[in-house]
Amino acid sequence: NKTSKRVFRVEDAEKRLLKVLEWKESNQIQEPPEKLDVFRKVYPNYHWVDSKAGTLVWINRLGEAFNNMKPEHLTREMWGHCVGHEMEMAEEELRSTVEPGQEFRGYVSVADCKGIGLGALTRLSLISFISDTAGYNYPEVVGKIVLVNTPWIFPKLFAAFKPFIDKDTLSKFQIHSDIPLEFFRNEFDLDKLPVEYGGNNEMTV
């Protein structure tokens, strides 16, 4: 079996890096956005540095976000700023856990799809914008994406979103129709993992 390898072109990489740095500077990504509290209310999430997994673990209520997000909550630019700020903070936290000479490992994103429905299709433009913003400016930050509680309609929804997701990111997906409790217990620190997902932590996402 031949293993496909990603090809990096230095000139293209430099151009992209300059664009990303310009975007971060012009949007002041490291500064908390004015309506970050609104973003977090619409898109509930919780993250921690997991010693067992050796990286950051980020649980988010994707189903609730898809149902709740509306253009009137935030301007398109503010959505991008909030997503960028959250990703920037996650990247900084990730890098703080890497020892000199140690390989950088992307974080594990656990996306709970409970409650997601066909209404998500009406938000396709906004969701694709958010996905593009995160994917272009933070291409290596996510190591694994675990979708849980996916409903029966999910294959149709996923097919609609696939064109907006690059191949490298698609290869990181794991999809479960329930919560894979044993998998989570084997992968993560039980004292940090919420009870709902098989751990001992009483907090609610």
Tab-separated table of C-alpha atoms in Angstrom:
chain	number	residue	atom	x	y	z
A	1	ASN	CA	0.000	0.000	0.000
A	2	LYS	CA	1.299	3.399	-0.917
A	3	THR	CA	1.034	6.066	1.731
A	4	SER	CA	0.050	9.457	0.391
A	5	LYS	CA	2.175	12.329	1.617
A	6	ARG	CA	1.241	15.952	1.893
A	7	VAL	CA	3.319	18.247	-0.276
A	8	PHE	CA	4.380	21.593	1.160
A	9	ARG	CA	5.477	24.353	-1.183
A	10	VAL	CA	7.561	26.925	0.652
A	11	GLU	CA	6.454	29.884	-1.451
A	12	ASP	CA	2.742	29.043	-1.040
A	13	ALA	CA	3.241	28.421	2.687
A	14	GLU	CA	4.938	31.804	3.132
A	15	LYS	CA	2.111	33.604	1.312
A	16	ARG	CA	-0.489	31.865	3.450
A	17	LEU	CA	1.418	32.602	6.655
A	18	LEU	CA	1.608	36.301	5.780
A	19	LYS	CA	-2.148	36.380	5.084
A	20	VAL	CA	-2.887	34.652	8.393
A	21	LEU	CA	-0.647	37.026	10.356
A	22	GLU	CA	-2.253	40.016	8.639
A	23	TRP	CA	-5.731	38.667	9.455
A	24	LYS	CA	-4.799	38.109	13.108
A	25	GLU	CA	-3.318	41.578	13.450
A	26	SER	CA	-6.152	43.422	11.696
A	27	ASN	CA	-8.763	41.607	13.795
A	28	GLN	CA	-6.768	41.812	17.049
A	29	ILE	CA	-7.427	38.118	17.551
A	30	GLN	CA	-5.669	37.886	20.905
A	31	GLU	CA	-8.021	40.464	22.402
A	32	PRO	CA	-11.362	39.109	23.717
A	33	PRO	CA	-14.133	40.228	21.299
A	34	GLU	CA	-16.787	42.567	22.620
A	35	LYS	CA	-19.542	39.949	22.321
A	36	LEU	CA	-17.564	36.852	23.263
A	37	ASP	CA	-20.133	36.096	25.988
A	38	VAL	CA	-22.893	35.968	23.342
A	39	PHE	CA	-20.811	33.613	21.207
A	40	ARG	CA	-20.172	31.263	24.147
A	41	LYS	CA	-23.844	31.282	25.104
A	42	VAL	CA	-24.871	30.331	21.570
A	43	TYR	CA	-21.993	27.839	21.256
A	44	PRO	CA	-21.515	26.178	24.701
A	45	ASN	CA	-18.096	24.561	25.156
A	46	TYR	CA	-15.602	23.366	27.739
A	47	HIS	CA	-11.937	22.468	27.360
A	48	TRP	CA	-9.006	21.250	29.423
A	49	VAL	CA	-5.423	20.065	29.022
A	50	ASP	CA	-5.637	16.287	29.358
A	51	SER	CA	-2.494	14.587	30.711
A	52	LYS	CA	-3.664	11.153	29.556
A	53	ALA	CA	-4.453	12.221	25.992
A	54	GLY	CA	-1.336	14.387	25.913
A	55	THR	CA	-3.189	17.311	24.404
A	56	LEU	CA	-6.096	19.705	24.802
A	57	VAL	CA	-9.619	18.259	24.765
A	58	TRP	CA	-12.469	20.545	23.698
A	59	ILE	CA	-16.114	19.495	24.138
A	60	ASN	CA	-18.690	21.644	22.378
A	61	ARG	CA	-22.459	21.527	21.914
A	62	LEU	CA	-22.480	21.573	18.132
A	63	GLY	CA	-26.161	20.572	17.909
A	64	GLU	CA	-27.217	23.458	20.136
A	65	ALA	CA	-25.007	25.868	18.206
A	66	PHE	CA	-26.472	24.836	14.847
A	67	ASN	CA	-29.965	25.346	16.209
A	68	ASN	CA	-29.214	28.588	18.068
A	69	MET	CA	-26.882	30.596	15.830
A	70	LYS	CA	-28.511	33.395	13.888
A	71	PRO	CA	-26.976	36.224	11.851
A	72	GLU	CA	-28.606	38.766	14.169
A	73	HIS	CA	-26.634	37.476	17.176
A	74	LEU	CA	-23.371	38.800	15.765
A	75	THR	CA	-22.123	40.380	12.564
A	76	ARG	CA	-20.336	38.049	10.149
A	77	GLU	CA	-17.013	39.686	11.070
A	78	MET	CA	-17.713	39.219	14.791
A	79	TRP	CA	-18.440	35.512	14.276
A	80	GLY	CA	-15.030	35.227	12.637
A	81	HIS	CA	-13.355	37.222	15.407
A	82	CYS	CA	-14.897	35.071	18.152
A	83	VAL	CA	-13.957	31.819	16.426
A	84	GLY	CA	-10.439	33.133	15.796
A	85	HIS	CA	-10.002	34.239	19.408
A	86	GLU	CA	-11.120	30.865	20.771
A	87	MET	CA	-8.816	29.017	18.348
A	88	GLU	CA	-5.914	31.346	19.173
A	89	MET	CA	-6.298	30.734	22.896
A	90	ALA	CA	-6.518	26.984	22.295
A	91	GLU	CA	-3.355	27.054	20.177
A	92	GLU	CA	-1.457	29.001	22.850
A	93	GLU	CA	-2.610	26.574	25.527
A	94	LEU	CA	-1.594	23.644	23.332
A	95	ARG	CA	1.870	25.023	22.664
A	96	SER	CA	2.420	25.612	26.383
A	97	THR	CA	2.113	21.831	26.919
A	98	VAL	CA	4.748	20.906	24.314
A	99	GLU	CA	8.258	20.263	25.609
A	100	PRO	CA	11.298	21.344	23.529
A	101	GLY	CA	11.834	18.810	20.753
A	102	GLN	CA	8.418	17.235	21.351
A	103	GLU	CA	6.004	16.854	18.443
A	104	PHE	CA	3.077	19.278	18.373
A	105	ARG	CA	-0.217	17.383	18.708
A	106	GLY	CA	-3.472	18.958	17.636
A	107	TYR	CA	-6.310	19.087	20.135
A	108	VAL	CA	-9.215	16.624	20.284
A	109	SER	CA	-12.558	18.205	19.428
A	110	VAL	CA	-15.610	16.367	20.795
A	111	ALA	CA	-18.688	17.772	19.063
A	112	ASP	CA	-22.023	16.774	20.598
A	113	CYS	CA	-24.600	16.788	17.791
A	114	LYS	CA	-27.624	16.155	20.004
A	115	GLY	CA	-30.640	18.110	18.787
A	116	ILE	CA	-29.278	18.989	15.382
A	117	GLY	CA	-31.910	19.019	12.653
A	118	LEU	CA	-32.680	20.183	9.118
A	119	GLY	CA	-32.773	23.767	10.391
A	120	ALA	CA	-28.976	23.703	10.226
A	121	LEU	CA	-29.255	23.851	6.434
A	122	THR	CA	-30.693	27.376	6.690
A	123	ARG	CA	-27.454	28.418	8.397
A	124	LEU	CA	-25.203	26.785	5.812
A	125	SER	CA	-23.622	30.052	4.676
A	126	LEU	CA	-22.719	31.178	8.200
A	127	ILE	CA	-21.496	27.739	9.239
A	128	SER	CA	-19.315	27.403	6.132
A	129	PHE	CA	-17.847	30.871	6.844
A	130	ILE	CA	-16.961	29.827	10.405
A	131	SER	CA	-15.482	26.547	9.147
A	132	ASP	CA	-13.419	28.349	6.496
A	133	THR	CA	-12.145	30.881	9.031
A	134	ALA	CA	-10.963	28.186	11.429
A	135	GLY	CA	-9.615	25.862	8.744
A	136	TYR	CA	-7.611	28.466	6.819
A	137	ASN	CA	-6.090	30.291	9.782
A	138	TYR	CA	-5.541	27.302	12.101
A	139	PRO	CA	-4.934	24.302	9.780
A	140	GLU	CA	-2.895	22.149	12.187
A	141	VAL	CA	-4.520	22.979	15.522
A	142	VAL	CA	-7.162	20.221	15.390
A	143	GLY	CA	-5.813	16.668	15.620
A	144	LYS	CA	-9.015	14.647	15.921
A	145	ILE	CA	-12.733	15.448	15.590
A	146	VAL	CA	-15.135	13.096	17.387
A	147	LEU	CA	-18.819	13.628	16.565
A	148	VAL	CA	-21.192	12.072	19.103
A	149	ASN	CA	-24.981	11.761	19.430
A	150	THR	CA	-25.403	12.112	15.677
A	151	PRO	CA	-29.125	11.846	14.749
A	152	TRP	CA	-30.628	9.808	11.904
A	153	ILE	CA	-30.659	12.873	9.660
A	154	PHE	CA	-26.942	13.478	10.172
A	155	PRO	CA	-25.630	11.670	7.029
A	156	LYS	CA	-27.688	14.048	4.853
A	157	LEU	CA	-26.495	17.094	6.777
A	158	PHE	CA	-22.879	15.943	6.689
A	159	ALA	CA	-23.128	15.440	2.926
A	160	ALA	CA	-24.251	19.075	2.614
A	161	PHE	CA	-21.296	20.352	4.666
A	162	LYS	CA	-18.626	18.102	3.136
A	163	PRO	CA	-17.843	20.402	0.196
A	164	PHE	CA	-16.807	23.082	2.701
A	165	ILE	CA	-14.344	20.820	4.532
A	166	ASP	CA	-10.865	20.124	3.128
A	167	LYS	CA	-9.669	16.521	2.698
A	168	ASP	CA	-7.083	16.673	5.468
A	169	THR	CA	-9.731	17.776	7.966
A	170	LEU	CA	-12.198	15.130	6.760
A	171	SER	CA	-9.637	12.426	7.542
A	172	LYS	CA	-9.721	13.482	11.215
A	173	PHE	CA	-13.427	12.703	11.739
A	174	GLN	CA	-14.861	9.891	13.884
A	175	ILE	CA	-18.660	9.645	13.893
A	176	HIS	CA	-20.784	8.002	16.612
A	177	SER	CA	-24.564	7.812	16.957
A	178	ASP	CA	-24.220	7.740	20.757
A	179	ILE	CA	-21.579	8.688	23.346
A	180	PRO	CA	-18.681	6.177	23.111
A	181	LEU	CA	-18.176	5.942	26.874
A	182	GLU	CA	-15.504	3.235	26.829
A	183	PHE	CA	-13.502	5.070	24.188
A	184	PHE	CA	-13.584	8.297	26.205
A	185	ARG	CA	-12.676	6.503	29.440
A	186	ASN	CA	-9.686	4.918	27.762
A	187	GLU	CA	-8.550	8.140	26.073
A	188	PHE	CA	-9.114	10.896	28.657
A	189	ASP	CA	-8.430	11.804	32.289
A	190	LEU	CA	-11.596	10.768	34.142
A	191	ASP	CA	-11.253	13.558	36.708
A	192	LYS	CA	-11.438	16.152	33.912
A	193	LEU	CA	-13.983	14.358	31.709
A	194	PRO	CA	-17.629	15.379	32.493
A	195	VAL	CA	-19.912	12.671	33.946
A	196	GLU	CA	-22.182	12.902	30.910
A	197	TYR	CA	-19.300	11.641	28.768
A	198	GLY	CA	-18.166	8.866	31.115
A	199	GLY	CA	-15.923	10.747	33.530
A	200	ASN	CA	-16.018	11.929	37.148
A	201	ASN	CA	-16.243	15.691	36.615
A	202	GLU	CA	-19.626	17.019	37.793
A	203	MET	CA	-19.493	20.163	35.646
A	204	THR	CA	-22.053	20.686	32.876
A	205	VAL	CA	-20.992	21.803	29.416
